[in-house]
Coordinates of C-alpha atoms in Angstrom, one line a residue:
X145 CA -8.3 -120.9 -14.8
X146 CA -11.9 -122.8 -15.1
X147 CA -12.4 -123.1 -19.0
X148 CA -15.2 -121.6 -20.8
X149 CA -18.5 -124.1 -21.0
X150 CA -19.5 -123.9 -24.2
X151 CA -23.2 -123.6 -25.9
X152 CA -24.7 -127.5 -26.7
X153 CA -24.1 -129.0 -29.6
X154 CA -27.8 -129.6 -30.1
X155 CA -28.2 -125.3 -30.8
X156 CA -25.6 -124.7 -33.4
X157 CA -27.0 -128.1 -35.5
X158 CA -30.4 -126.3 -35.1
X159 CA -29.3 -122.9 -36.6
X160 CA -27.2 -125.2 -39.3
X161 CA -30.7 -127.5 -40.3
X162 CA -33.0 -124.4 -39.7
X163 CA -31.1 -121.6 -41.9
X164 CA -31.1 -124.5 -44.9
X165 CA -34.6 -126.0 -44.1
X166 CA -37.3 -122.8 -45.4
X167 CA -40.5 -123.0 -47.2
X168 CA -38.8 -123.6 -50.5
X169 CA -38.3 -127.4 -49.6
X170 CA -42.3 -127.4 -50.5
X171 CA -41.6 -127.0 -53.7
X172 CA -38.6 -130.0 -54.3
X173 CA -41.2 -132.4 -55.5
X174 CA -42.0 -130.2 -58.2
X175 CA -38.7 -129.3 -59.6
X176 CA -37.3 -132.6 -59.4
X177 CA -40.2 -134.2 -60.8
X178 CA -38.0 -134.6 -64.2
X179 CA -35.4 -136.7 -62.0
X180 CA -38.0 -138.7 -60.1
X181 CA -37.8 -140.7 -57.0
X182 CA -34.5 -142.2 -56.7
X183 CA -32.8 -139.0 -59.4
X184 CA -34.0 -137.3 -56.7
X185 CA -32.2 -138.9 -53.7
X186 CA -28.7 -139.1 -55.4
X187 CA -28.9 -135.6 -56.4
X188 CA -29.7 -134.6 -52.9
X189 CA -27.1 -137.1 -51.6
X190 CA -24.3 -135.8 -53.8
X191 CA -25.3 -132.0 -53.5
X192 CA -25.0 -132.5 -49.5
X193 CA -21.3 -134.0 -49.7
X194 CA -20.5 -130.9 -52.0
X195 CA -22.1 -128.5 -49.6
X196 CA -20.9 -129.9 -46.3
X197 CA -17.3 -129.7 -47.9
X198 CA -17.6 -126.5 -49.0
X199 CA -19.0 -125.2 -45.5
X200 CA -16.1 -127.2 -43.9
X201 CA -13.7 -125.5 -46.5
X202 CA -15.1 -122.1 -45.1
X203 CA -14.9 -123.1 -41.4
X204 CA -10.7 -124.1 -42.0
X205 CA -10.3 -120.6 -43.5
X206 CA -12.0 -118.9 -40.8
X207 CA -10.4 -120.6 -38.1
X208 CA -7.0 -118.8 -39.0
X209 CA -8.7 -115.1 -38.3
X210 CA -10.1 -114.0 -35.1
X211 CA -13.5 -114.4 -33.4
X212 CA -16.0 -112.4 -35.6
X213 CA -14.3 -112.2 -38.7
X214 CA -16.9 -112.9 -41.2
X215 CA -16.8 -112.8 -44.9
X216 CA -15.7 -109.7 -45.6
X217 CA -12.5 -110.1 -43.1
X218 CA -11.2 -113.0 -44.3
X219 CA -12.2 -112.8 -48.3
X220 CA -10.4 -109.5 -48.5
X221 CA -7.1 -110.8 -46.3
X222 CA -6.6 -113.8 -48.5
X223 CA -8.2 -113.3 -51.8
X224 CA -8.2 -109.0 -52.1
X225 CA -10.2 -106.7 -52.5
X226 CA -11.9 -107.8 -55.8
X227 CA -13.0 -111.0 -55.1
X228 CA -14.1 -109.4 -51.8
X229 CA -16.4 -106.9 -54.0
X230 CA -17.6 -110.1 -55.9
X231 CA -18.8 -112.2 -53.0
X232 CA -20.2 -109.2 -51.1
X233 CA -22.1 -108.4 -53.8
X234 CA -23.7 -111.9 -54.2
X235 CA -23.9 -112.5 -50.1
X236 CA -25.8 -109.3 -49.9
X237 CA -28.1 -109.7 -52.6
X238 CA -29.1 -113.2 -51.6
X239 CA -29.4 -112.7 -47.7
X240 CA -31.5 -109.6 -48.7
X241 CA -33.7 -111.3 -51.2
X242 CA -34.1 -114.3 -49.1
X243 CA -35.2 -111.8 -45.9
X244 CA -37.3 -110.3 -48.1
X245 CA -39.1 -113.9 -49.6
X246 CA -39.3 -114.5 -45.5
X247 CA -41.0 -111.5 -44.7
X248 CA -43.8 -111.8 -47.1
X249 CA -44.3 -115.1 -47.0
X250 CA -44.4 -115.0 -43.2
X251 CA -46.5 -112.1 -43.2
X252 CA -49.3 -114.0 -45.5
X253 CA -49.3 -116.7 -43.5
X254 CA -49.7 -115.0 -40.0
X255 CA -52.3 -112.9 -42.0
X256 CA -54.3 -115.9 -43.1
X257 CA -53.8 -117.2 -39.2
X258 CA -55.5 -113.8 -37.8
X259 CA -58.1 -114.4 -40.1
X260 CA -58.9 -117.9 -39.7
X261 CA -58.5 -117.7 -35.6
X262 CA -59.0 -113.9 -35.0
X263 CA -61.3 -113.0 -37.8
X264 CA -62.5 -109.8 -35.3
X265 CA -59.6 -108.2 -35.6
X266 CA -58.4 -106.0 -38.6
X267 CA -55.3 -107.6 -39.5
X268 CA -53.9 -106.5 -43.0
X269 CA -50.8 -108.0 -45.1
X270 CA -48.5 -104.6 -43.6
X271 CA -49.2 -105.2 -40.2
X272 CA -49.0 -109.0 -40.4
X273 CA -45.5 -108.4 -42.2
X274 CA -44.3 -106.1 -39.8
X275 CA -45.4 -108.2 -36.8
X276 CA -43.3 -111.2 -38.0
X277 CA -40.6 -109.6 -39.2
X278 CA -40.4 -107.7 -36.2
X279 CA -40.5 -110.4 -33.5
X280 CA -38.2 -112.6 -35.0
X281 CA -35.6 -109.4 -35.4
X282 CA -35.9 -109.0 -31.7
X283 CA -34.2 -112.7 -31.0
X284 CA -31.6 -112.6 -33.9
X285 CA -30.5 -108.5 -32.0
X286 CA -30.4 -109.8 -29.0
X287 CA -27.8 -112.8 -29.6
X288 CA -26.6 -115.6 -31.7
X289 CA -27.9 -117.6 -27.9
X290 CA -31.4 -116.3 -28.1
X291 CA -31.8 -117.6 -31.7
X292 CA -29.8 -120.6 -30.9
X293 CA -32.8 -120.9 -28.2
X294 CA -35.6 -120.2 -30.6
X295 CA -34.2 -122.3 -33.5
X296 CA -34.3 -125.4 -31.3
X297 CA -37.7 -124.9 -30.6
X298 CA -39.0 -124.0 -34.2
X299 CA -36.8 -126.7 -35.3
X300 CA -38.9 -129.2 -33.1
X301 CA -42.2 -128.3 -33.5
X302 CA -41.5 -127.8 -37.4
X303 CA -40.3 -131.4 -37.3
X304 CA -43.2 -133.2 -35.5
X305 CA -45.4 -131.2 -37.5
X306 CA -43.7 -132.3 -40.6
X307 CA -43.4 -136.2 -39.3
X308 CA -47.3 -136.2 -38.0
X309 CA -48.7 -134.3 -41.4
X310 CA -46.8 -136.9 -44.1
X311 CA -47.4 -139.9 -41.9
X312 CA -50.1 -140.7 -43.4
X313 CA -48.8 -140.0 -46.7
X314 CA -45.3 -141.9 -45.9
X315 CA -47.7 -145.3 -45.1
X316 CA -49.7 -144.7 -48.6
X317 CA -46.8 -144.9 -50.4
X318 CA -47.1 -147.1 -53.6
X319 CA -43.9 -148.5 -55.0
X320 CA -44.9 -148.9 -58.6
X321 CA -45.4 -144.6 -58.5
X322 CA -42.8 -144.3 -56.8
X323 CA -40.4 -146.0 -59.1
X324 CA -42.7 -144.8 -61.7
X325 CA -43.5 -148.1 -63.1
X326 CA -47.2 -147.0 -63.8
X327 CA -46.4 -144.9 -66.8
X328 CA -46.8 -146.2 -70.1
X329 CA -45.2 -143.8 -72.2
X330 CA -41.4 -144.2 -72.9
X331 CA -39.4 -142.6 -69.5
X332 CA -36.4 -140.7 -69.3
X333 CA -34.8 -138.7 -66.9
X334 CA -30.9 -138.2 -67.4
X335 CA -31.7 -134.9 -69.5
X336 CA -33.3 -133.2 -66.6
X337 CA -30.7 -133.7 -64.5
X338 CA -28.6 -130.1 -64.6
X339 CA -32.2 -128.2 -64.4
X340 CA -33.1 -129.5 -60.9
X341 CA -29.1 -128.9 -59.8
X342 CA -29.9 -124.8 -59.3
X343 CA -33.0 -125.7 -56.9
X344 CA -31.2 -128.6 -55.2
X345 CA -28.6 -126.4 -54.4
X346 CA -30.3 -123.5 -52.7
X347 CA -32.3 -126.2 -50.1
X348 CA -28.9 -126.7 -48.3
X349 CA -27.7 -123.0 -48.2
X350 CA -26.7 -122.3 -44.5
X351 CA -23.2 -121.2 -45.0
X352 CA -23.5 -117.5 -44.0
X353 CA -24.0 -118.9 -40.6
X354 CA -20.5 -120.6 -40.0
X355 CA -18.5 -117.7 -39.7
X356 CA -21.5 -117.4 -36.7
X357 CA -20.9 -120.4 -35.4
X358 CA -16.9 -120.2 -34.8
X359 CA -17.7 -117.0 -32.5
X360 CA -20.2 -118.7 -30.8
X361 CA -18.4 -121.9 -30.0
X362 CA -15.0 -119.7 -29.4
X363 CA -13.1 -121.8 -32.8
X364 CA -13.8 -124.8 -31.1
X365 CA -13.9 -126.9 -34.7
X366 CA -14.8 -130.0 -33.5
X367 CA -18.0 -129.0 -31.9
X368 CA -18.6 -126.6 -35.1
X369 CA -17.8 -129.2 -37.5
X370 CA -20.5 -131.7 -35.8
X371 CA -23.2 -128.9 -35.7
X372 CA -22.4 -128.3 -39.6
X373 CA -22.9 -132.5 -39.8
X374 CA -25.8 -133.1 -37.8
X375 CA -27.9 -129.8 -38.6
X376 CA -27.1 -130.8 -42.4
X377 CA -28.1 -134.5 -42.7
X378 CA -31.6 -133.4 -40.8
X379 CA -32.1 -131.6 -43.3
X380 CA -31.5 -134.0 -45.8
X381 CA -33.3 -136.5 -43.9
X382 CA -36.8 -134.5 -44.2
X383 CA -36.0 -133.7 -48.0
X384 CA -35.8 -137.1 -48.6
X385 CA -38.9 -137.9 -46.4
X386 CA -40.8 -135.1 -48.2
X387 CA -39.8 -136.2 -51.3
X388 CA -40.9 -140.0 -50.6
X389 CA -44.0 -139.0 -49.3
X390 CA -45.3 -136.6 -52.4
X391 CA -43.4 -138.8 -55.6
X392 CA -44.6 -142.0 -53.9
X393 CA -48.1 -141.0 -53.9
X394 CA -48.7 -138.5 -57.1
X395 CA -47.8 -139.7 -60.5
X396 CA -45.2 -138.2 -62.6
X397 CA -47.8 -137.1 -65.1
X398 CA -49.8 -135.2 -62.6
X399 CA -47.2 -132.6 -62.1
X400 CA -48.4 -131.2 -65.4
X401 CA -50.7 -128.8 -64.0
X402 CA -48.6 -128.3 -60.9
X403 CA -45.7 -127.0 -63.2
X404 CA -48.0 -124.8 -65.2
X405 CA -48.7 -122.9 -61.7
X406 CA -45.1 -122.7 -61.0
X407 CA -45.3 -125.2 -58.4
X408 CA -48.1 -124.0 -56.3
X409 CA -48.4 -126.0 -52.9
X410 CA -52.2 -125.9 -52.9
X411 CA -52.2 -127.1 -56.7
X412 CA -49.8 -130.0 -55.3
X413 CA -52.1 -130.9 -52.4
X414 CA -55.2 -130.7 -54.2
X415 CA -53.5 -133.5 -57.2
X416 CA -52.5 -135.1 -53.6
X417 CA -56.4 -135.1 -52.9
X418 CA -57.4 -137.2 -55.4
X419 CA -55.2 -140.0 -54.8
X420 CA -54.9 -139.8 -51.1
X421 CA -57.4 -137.5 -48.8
X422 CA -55.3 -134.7 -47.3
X423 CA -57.7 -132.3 -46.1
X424 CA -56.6 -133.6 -42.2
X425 CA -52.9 -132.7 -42.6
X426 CA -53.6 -129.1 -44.1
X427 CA -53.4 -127.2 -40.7
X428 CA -50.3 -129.4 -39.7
X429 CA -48.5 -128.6 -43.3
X430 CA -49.6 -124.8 -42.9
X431 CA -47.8 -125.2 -38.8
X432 CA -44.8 -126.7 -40.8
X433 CA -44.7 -124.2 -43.2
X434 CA -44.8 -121.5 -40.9
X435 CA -42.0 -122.5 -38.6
X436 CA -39.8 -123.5 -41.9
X437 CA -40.4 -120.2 -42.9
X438 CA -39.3 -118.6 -39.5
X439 CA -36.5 -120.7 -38.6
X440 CA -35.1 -119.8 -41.9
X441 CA -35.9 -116.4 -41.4
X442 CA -33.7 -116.7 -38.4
X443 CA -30.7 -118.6 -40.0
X444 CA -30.6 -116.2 -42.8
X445 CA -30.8 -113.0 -40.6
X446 CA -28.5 -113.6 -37.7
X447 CA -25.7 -114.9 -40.6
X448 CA -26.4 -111.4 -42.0
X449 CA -26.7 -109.6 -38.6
X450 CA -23.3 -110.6 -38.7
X451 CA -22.2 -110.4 -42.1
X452 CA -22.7 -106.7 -42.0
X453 CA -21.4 -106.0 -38.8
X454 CA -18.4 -107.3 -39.9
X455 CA -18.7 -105.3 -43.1
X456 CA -19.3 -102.1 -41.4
X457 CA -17.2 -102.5 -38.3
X458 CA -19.9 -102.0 -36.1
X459 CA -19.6 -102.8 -32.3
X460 CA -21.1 -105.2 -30.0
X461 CA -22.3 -103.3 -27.7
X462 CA -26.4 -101.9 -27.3
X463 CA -25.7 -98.7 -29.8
X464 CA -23.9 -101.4 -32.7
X465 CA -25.9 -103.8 -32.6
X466 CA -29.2 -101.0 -33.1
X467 CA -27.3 -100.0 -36.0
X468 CA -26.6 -103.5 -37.4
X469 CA -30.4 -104.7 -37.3
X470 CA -31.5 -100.9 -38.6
X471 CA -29.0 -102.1 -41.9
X472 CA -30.2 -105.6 -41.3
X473 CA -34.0 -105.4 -41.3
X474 CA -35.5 -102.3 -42.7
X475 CA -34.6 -102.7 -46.3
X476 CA -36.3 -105.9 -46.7
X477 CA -39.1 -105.0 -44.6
X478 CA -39.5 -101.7 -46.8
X479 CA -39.4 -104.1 -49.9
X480 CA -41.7 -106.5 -48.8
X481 CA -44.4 -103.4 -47.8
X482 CA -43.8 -102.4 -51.1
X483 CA -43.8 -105.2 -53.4
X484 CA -45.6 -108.1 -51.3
X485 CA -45.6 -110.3 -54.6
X486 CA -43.0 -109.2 -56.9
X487 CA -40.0 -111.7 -55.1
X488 CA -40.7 -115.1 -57.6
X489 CA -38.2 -113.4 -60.4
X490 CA -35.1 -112.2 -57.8
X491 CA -35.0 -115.1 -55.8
X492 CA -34.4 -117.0 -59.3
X493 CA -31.3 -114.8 -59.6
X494 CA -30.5 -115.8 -55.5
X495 CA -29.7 -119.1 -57.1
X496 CA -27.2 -118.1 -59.4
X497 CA -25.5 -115.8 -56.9
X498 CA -24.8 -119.2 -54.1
X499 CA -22.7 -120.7 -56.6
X500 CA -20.2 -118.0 -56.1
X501 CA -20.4 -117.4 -52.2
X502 CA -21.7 -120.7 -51.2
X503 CA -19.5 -123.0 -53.4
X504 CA -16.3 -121.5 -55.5
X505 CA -15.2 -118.9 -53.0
X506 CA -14.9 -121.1 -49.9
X507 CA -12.8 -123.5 -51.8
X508 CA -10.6 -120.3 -53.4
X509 CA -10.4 -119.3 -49.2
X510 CA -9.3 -122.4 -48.1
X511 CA -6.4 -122.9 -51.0
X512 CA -5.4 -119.4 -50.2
X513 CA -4.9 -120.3 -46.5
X514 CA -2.7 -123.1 -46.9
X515 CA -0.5 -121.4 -49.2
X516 CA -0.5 -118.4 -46.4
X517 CA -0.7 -120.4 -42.9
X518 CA 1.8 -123.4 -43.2
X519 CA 0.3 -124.6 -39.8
X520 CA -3.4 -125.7 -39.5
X521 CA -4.8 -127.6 -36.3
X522 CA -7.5 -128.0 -38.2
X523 CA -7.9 -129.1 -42.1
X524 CA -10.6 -130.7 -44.7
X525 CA -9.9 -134.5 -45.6
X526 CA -8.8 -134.2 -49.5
X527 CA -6.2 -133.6 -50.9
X528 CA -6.4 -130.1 -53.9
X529 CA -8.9 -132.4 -56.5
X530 CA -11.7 -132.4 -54.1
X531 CA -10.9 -128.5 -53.9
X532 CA -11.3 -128.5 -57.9
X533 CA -14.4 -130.9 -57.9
X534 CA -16.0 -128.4 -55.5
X535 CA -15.0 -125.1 -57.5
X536 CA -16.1 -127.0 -61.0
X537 CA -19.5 -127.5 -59.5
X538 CA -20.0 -124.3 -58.5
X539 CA -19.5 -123.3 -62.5
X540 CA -21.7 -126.3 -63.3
X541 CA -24.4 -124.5 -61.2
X542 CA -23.7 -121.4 -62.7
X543 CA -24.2 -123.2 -66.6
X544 CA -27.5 -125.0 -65.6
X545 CA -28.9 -122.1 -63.7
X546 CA -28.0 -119.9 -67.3
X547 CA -28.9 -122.6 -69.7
X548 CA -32.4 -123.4 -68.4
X549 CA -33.3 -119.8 -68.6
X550 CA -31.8 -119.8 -72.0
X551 CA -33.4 -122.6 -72.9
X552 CA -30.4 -124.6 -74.1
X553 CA -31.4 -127.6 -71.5
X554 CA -34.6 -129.6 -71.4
X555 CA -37.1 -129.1 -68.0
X556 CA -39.6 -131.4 -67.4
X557 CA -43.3 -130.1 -68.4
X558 CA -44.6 -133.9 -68.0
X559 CA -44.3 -136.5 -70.0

């Protein structure tokens, strides 16, 4: 019997790095302005190792169910019913607000596009929101292939776009800001430490797709576990890149008014302006942007394309998978329509809800399978503390996320 080829390793890493890598990584500079430079990096650095073990954590669990059992399937088996209700609840309501974020900000942009190439024809916010969210929907029904396809090439043009736009930012770079060594007031940056964790945390969410990624590579864990590696440190290469080229550039004290407008990307550019001219990299940061935006979008969606059809029990054939986008799509695209602007306050709550599906329930799932399946052909390095460092940063997340809106921990407003 001729054994089943495989899709390339090169696809699932591009679902992994696109589903993490969205629009939000714009704003990482910002948020982590209290942390700085080098904060920055071993936040980033340390947040990655907890993520990638926790997404590993998932994919041992998974591997002991069969091909398309998602969240819903193996939560309920090996934790019950309860915690199943808990993380459904938080999966749904951060794949739904995150569509949602995707949609309108997808539908701006390809607005602003119609009007700045196609200024002839009428092209409102609805129509521009239903266009994207429509043409992406098509790949992410069709198969996990077709996005797999259209990932890899969103993933590429996103990346020259983002390498060619901060090139010329990268070679401007000016140690003594970034080590900011040019401020003379008295620095500090340890007490802003658990307010950037929250952000941090949700630019290297791509969990929902793993579950994905065992059907698609038929439990094949080595070629899921590199995908999960390789899509992952991309991402954190460009973060770090990103980072470097904004922080090394634009003094900490010039995030004052950047903060005040919640971390607006043209306020950020325009502070950029005056220390380095970046009027020729707008149209490439608007291309990267864009395809952040929609390889997210796809990431997101096809992880809860299958998410529901898991939930539901809906079929793979033409009919279920109609009824799994209808569930999939339409109520985000009917909440984008109707509140284009009102997503800034519930994807703040997105954040808290990762901490419980992203981080403490894959490493509840993978405790409970070793106490349920003796035999494993496939299990995390570690021994049961790195299961308990991962589940006590989950809560950590939870406290910093609560606390900063409390007020009970310092966020940077400048210095």
């Amino acid at each position: 019997m001729t054994q089943q080829k495989l899709p390339s390793l090169l696809g699932g890493a591009m679902i992994i790095a696109g589903t993490a890598i969205g629009a939000g990584m714009l704003a990482n500079p910002t948020a982590m302005s209290g942390v700085w430079f080098i904060g920055s990096v071993l936040l980033f650095l340390f947040i990655w190792g907890i993520t990638t073990l926790s997404a590993l954590m998932l994919l041992e669990a998974n591997l002991h169910f069969e091909k398309g059992a998602n969240f819903n399937t193996i939560t309920t088996q090996l934790l019950g019913r309860g915690w199943n209700i808990l993380n459904g609840i938080s999966v749904a309501f951060t794949l739904y607000i995150l569509t949602y974020a995707y949609i309108t900000s997808g539908g701006s942009i390809t607005e602003s596009l119609f009007l700045k190439f196609a200024p002839h024809l009428p092209i409102n916010h609805t129509f521009a929101a239903l266009l994207f969210c429509l043409a992406l929907a098509l790949f992410v029904s069709i198969s996990t292939k077709a996005v797999d396809r259209m990932s890899t090439i969103l993933i590429g043009g996103m990346v020259v776009a983002f390498f060619l736009s901060t090139t010329g930012l990268l070679s401007a770079v000016k140690s003594d800001i970034l080590l900011n060594q040019v401020s003379k007031d008295e620095t500090s940056y340890l007490p802003y430490l658990f307010s950037a964790i929250p952000t941090c945390l949700v630019s290297f969410g791509y969990h929902i797709c793993v579950p994905t990624l065992v059907n698609y590579y038929n439990k094949n864990s080595k070629k899921i576990t590199y995908a999960v590696l390789i899509g992952s440190l991309l991402a954190l290469l460009i973060y770090i890149s990103w980072q470097m080229a904004v922080q090394g550039n634009l003094p900490r004290a010039e995030f004052v008014p950047i903060i005040e407008k919640g971390g607006d990307v043209a306020t950020l550019l325009a502070a950029l302006n005056r220390y380095i001219p970046t009027q020729s990299i707008g149209i490439l940061l608007d291309f990267f942007a864009y395809m952040a935006i929609a390889s997210s979008f796809l990431g997101v969606t096809l992880g809860l394309f299958d998410y529901i059809a898991d939930l539901f029990k809906l079929s793979n054939n033409l009919w279920g998978r109609i009824k799994t986008a209808l569930i999939t799509f339409v109520p985000p695209l009917l909440m984008s329509l109707l509140y284009p602007y009102g997503f800034v306050t519930a994807i703040g709550y997105a954040g808290l809800a990762v901490s419980i599906w992203m981080i403490i329930i894959p490493a509840l799932l993978v405790c409970a399978s070793r106490k349920k399946f003796a035999k494993s052909n496939y299990k995390v390095f570690g021994e049961k503390w790195l299961i308990y460092l991962v589940i006590a940063f989950g809560l950590l997340n939870i406290f910093c996320y609560v606390a900063g809106q409390m007020g009970w921990i310092p966020i940077f407003e400048g210095e």
